[in-house]
Coordinates of C-alpha atoms in Angstrom, one line a residue:
X9 CA -13.8 -36.3 68.8
X10 CA -12.8 -37.8 65.5
X11 CA -12.0 -35.3 62.7
X12 CA -11.2 -36.1 59.1
X13 CA -9.1 -33.8 56.9
X14 CA -9.9 -34.5 53.2
X15 CA -7.1 -33.3 51.0
X16 CA -8.4 -31.8 47.8
X17 CA -5.4 -29.6 47.1
X18 CA -4.0 -31.3 44.0
X19 CA -4.5 -30.3 40.4
X20 CA -4.3 -33.8 38.9
X21 CA -2.3 -33.0 35.8
X22 CA -1.6 -36.7 35.1
X23 CA -5.3 -37.3 34.5
X24 CA -5.5 -34.8 31.7
X25 CA -9.1 -33.8 32.5
X26 CA -8.6 -30.1 32.4
X27 CA -9.9 -29.8 36.0
X28 CA -8.6 -31.2 39.3
X29 CA -9.4 -34.9 39.4
X30 CA -11.4 -34.7 42.6
X31 CA -13.9 -32.5 40.7
X32 CA -14.3 -34.8 37.7
X33 CA -17.8 -36.3 37.3
X34 CA -18.3 -40.0 37.4
X35 CA -21.9 -41.0 36.6
X36 CA -23.0 -37.3 37.0
X37 CA -21.4 -36.9 40.4
X38 CA -17.9 -35.5 41.3
X39 CA -15.4 -37.9 42.7
X40 CA -15.0 -35.9 45.9
X41 CA -18.7 -36.2 46.7
X42 CA -18.4 -40.0 46.8
X43 CA -15.4 -39.7 49.1
X44 CA -17.1 -37.2 51.4
X45 CA -20.2 -39.3 51.7
X46 CA -18.2 -42.2 53.3
X47 CA -17.2 -39.9 56.1
X48 CA -20.6 -38.2 56.3
X49 CA -22.3 -41.5 56.8
X50 CA -19.8 -43.0 59.2
X51 CA -21.1 -42.9 62.8
X52 CA -17.6 -42.4 64.3
X53 CA -16.7 -39.3 62.3
X54 CA -17.7 -36.1 64.0
X55 CA -16.5 -33.4 61.7
X56 CA -14.9 -32.9 58.3
X57 CA -12.4 -30.2 57.2
X58 CA -11.6 -29.8 53.5
X59 CA -8.3 -28.6 52.1
X60 CA -9.0 -27.2 48.7
X61 CA -6.9 -26.2 45.7
X62 CA -6.9 -22.5 45.4
X63 CA -9.6 -21.1 43.1
X64 CA -12.0 -24.0 43.6
X65 CA -13.3 -23.1 47.1
X66 CA -16.7 -21.8 46.0
X67 CA -17.1 -24.8 43.6
X68 CA -16.4 -27.1 46.5
X69 CA -18.9 -25.2 48.7
X70 CA -21.6 -25.8 46.1
X71 CA -20.7 -29.6 46.0
X72 CA -20.9 -29.8 49.8
X73 CA -24.3 -28.1 49.8
X74 CA -25.7 -30.1 46.9
X75 CA -24.8 -33.4 48.4
X76 CA -25.7 -32.4 52.0
X77 CA -22.3 -33.0 53.6
X78 CA -23.4 -31.5 56.9
X79 CA -20.3 -32.5 58.8
X80 CA -18.1 -30.1 57.0
X81 CA -17.0 -27.4 59.4
X82 CA -14.3 -25.6 57.5
X83 CA -12.6 -25.3 54.0
X84 CA -9.0 -24.1 54.0
X85 CA -6.6 -23.3 51.2
X86 CA -4.3 -26.0 49.8
X87 CA -0.6 -25.7 49.8
X88 CA 2.0 -25.7 47.0
X89 CA 2.4 -29.5 47.5
X90 CA 0.7 -32.3 49.3
X91 CA 2.5 -32.1 52.6
X92 CA 1.9 -28.3 52.9
X93 CA -1.8 -29.0 52.3
X94 CA -1.8 -31.4 55.2
X95 CA 0.0 -28.8 57.4
X96 CA -2.6 -26.2 56.4
X97 CA -5.3 -28.6 57.5
X98 CA -3.6 -29.3 60.8
X99 CA -3.2 -25.6 61.5
X100 CA -6.8 -25.1 60.5
X101 CA -8.0 -27.2 63.4
X102 CA -6.1 -25.1 66.0
X103 CA -8.6 -23.9 68.6
X104 CA -11.1 -26.5 67.4
X105 CA -9.6 -29.9 68.0
X106 CA -8.4 -30.9 71.5
X107 CA -4.9 -32.4 72.0
X108 CA -6.2 -36.0 72.4
X109 CA -8.7 -35.9 69.5
X110 CA -8.1 -38.1 66.5
X111 CA -7.2 -36.4 63.2
X112 CA -7.7 -38.7 60.2
X113 CA -6.2 -37.6 56.8
X114 CA -7.7 -38.9 53.5
X115 CA -7.2 -38.2 49.8
X116 CA -10.2 -36.6 48.1
X117 CA -9.6 -38.8 45.0
X118 CA -9.7 -42.0 46.9
X119 CA -13.5 -42.8 46.8
X120 CA -13.0 -46.6 47.1
X121 CA -12.8 -46.4 50.9
X122 CA -15.3 -48.3 53.0
X123 CA -16.7 -48.2 56.6
X124 CA -14.5 -51.1 57.8
X125 CA -11.3 -49.4 56.8
X126 CA -12.3 -46.1 58.5
X127 CA -13.4 -48.0 61.7
X128 CA -10.2 -49.9 61.9
X129 CA -8.1 -46.8 61.3
X130 CA -9.7 -45.2 64.3
X131 CA -9.4 -48.3 66.4
X132 CA -5.6 -48.6 65.9
X133 CA -5.0 -44.9 66.4
X134 CA -6.8 -45.0 69.7
X135 CA -4.6 -47.9 70.8
X136 CA -1.2 -47.0 69.3
X137 CA -1.3 -43.2 68.7
X138 CA -1.3 -43.4 64.9
X139 CA -2.7 -45.7 62.2
X140 CA -1.6 -46.1 58.6
X141 CA -3.9 -48.0 56.2
X142 CA -1.7 -50.9 54.9
X143 CA -1.8 -54.1 52.8
X144 CA 0.5 -56.9 52.1
X145 CA 1.8 -56.9 48.6
X146 CA 0.5 -59.3 46.0
X147 CA 3.1 -58.1 43.5
X148 CA 6.7 -59.1 43.0
X149 CA 9.5 -56.5 43.4
X150 CA 12.8 -56.0 41.6
X151 CA 15.5 -53.4 42.0
X152 CA 15.5 -50.5 39.5
X153 CA 18.8 -50.7 37.7
X154 CA 18.1 -48.8 34.5
X155 CA 16.2 -51.0 32.1
X156 CA 16.6 -54.1 34.2
X157 CA 16.5 -55.5 37.7
X158 CA 19.7 -57.0 39.1
X159 CA 18.0 -58.2 42.3
X160 CA 14.6 -59.7 43.2
X161 CA 13.3 -58.3 46.4
X162 CA 11.1 -60.3 48.7
X163 CA 7.5 -58.9 48.8
X164 CA 7.3 -60.1 52.4
X165 CA 9.6 -57.3 53.3
X166 CA 7.1 -54.6 52.2
X167 CA 3.7 -53.2 53.1
X168 CA 1.7 -51.0 50.7
X169 CA 0.8 -47.8 52.6
X170 CA -2.3 -45.9 51.7
X171 CA -5.0 -43.7 53.2
X172 CA -6.6 -42.9 55.5
X173 CA -3.9 -42.2 58.1
X174 CA -4.9 -41.2 61.6
X175 CA -3.0 -39.4 64.4
X176 CA -3.6 -38.0 67.8
X177 CA -3.9 -34.3 67.3
X178 CA -1.0 -33.3 69.7
X179 CA 1.2 -35.9 68.0
X180 CA 0.8 -34.6 64.5
X181 CA 1.3 -31.0 65.6
X182 CA 4.5 -32.1 67.3
X183 CA 5.5 -34.1 64.2
X184 CA 5.4 -31.1 61.9
X185 CA 7.3 -29.0 64.5
X186 CA 10.1 -31.5 64.3
X187 CA 9.9 -31.6 60.5
X188 CA 10.4 -27.8 60.5
X189 CA 13.1 -27.8 63.3
X190 CA 15.1 -30.5 61.4
X191 CA 14.6 -28.9 58.0
X192 CA 13.3 -32.2 56.6
X193 CA 11.7 -30.5 53.6
X194 CA 15.1 -29.4 52.5
X195 CA 17.1 -32.6 53.5
X196 CA 14.9 -35.4 52.2
X197 CA 13.5 -35.8 48.7
X198 CA 10.1 -37.5 49.3
X199 CA 7.7 -35.3 51.2
X200 CA 5.1 -37.5 52.8
X201 CA 4.0 -37.8 56.4
X202 CA 5.0 -41.5 56.5
X203 CA 8.5 -40.7 55.2
X204 CA 8.9 -37.9 57.8
X205 CA 7.8 -40.3 60.5
X206 CA 10.2 -43.0 59.5
X207 CA 13.0 -40.4 59.3
X208 CA 12.3 -39.3 62.8
X209 CA 12.1 -42.9 64.1
X210 CA 8.4 -42.9 64.8
X211 CA 6.8 -46.3 64.2
X212 CA 4.0 -46.5 61.7
X213 CA 1.2 -48.8 63.0
X214 CA -0.8 -50.7 60.4
X215 CA -4.6 -50.7 60.2
X216 CA -6.8 -52.7 57.8
X217 CA -6.4 -51.8 54.1
X218 CA -7.7 -53.1 50.8
X219 CA -6.1 -53.5 47.4
X220 CA -9.2 -51.9 45.9
X221 CA -8.7 -48.7 48.0
X222 CA -6.7 -46.9 45.3
X223 CA -6.2 -43.2 44.6
X224 CA -7.5 -42.1 41.3
X225 CA -4.6 -40.9 39.3
X226 CA -5.1 -41.8 35.6
X227 CA -8.0 -42.1 33.2
X228 CA -7.9 -45.8 33.6
X229 CA -8.5 -45.4 37.4
X230 CA -11.6 -43.3 36.6
X231 CA -12.8 -46.1 34.3
X232 CA -12.3 -48.6 37.2
X233 CA -14.3 -46.4 39.5
X234 CA -17.1 -46.1 37.0
X235 CA -17.2 -49.9 36.6
X236 CA -17.1 -50.3 40.3
X237 CA -20.1 -48.0 40.8
X238 CA -22.1 -49.7 38.0
X239 CA -21.4 -53.1 39.6
X240 CA -22.8 -51.8 42.9
X241 CA -25.9 -50.4 41.0
X242 CA -26.5 -53.4 38.9
X243 CA -25.0 -56.4 40.8
X244 CA -26.7 -59.1 38.8
X245 CA -26.0 -57.8 35.3

């Protein structure tokens, strides 16, 4: 089976909306509802687990019911930071997911995703054991040396990593066992699944991405999403 864990554990302070960004309405519909619908409608996704910021579980249940997201099987409490929320989601599937099932992880505030990205993420994971949505960079890079760059860095040396990210269930369970055994939360600064994998020497296999598949972080991102939806609704205007 193919499960998706949608991480809705953040509070979104940078947006300044007064509520977590995943619950902000865009055209009278919360961001997380748009995100969930992509997985609800995808034929290869069998079930959805939601990881929710504490205090908003009942609110999220109402959204799930209102928009008829029938694939949701469980809502678990979010952690104190992003990676702990993922770990809570992985633990929440114990006794439900089988060792060789695919576990896809996606951000609730990333509603720009599409069917092709989801499908390719599953395809690569089946073939390689994990799949990280990735894009070549269109931007130029420079070193961060205070208020200037002393070196230009070739963009061909980089891939932009995004979500979704998929794993064989037994592999991601083992990954977090290694993270705890090696105390990686204490010994490295950036707590992300991909950083942990790289630190442990686990290759990250790329699947199809898109530069439009951004995570909503700022008010400007919300405006972009609103414009994107209006363009879909009125394509000829």
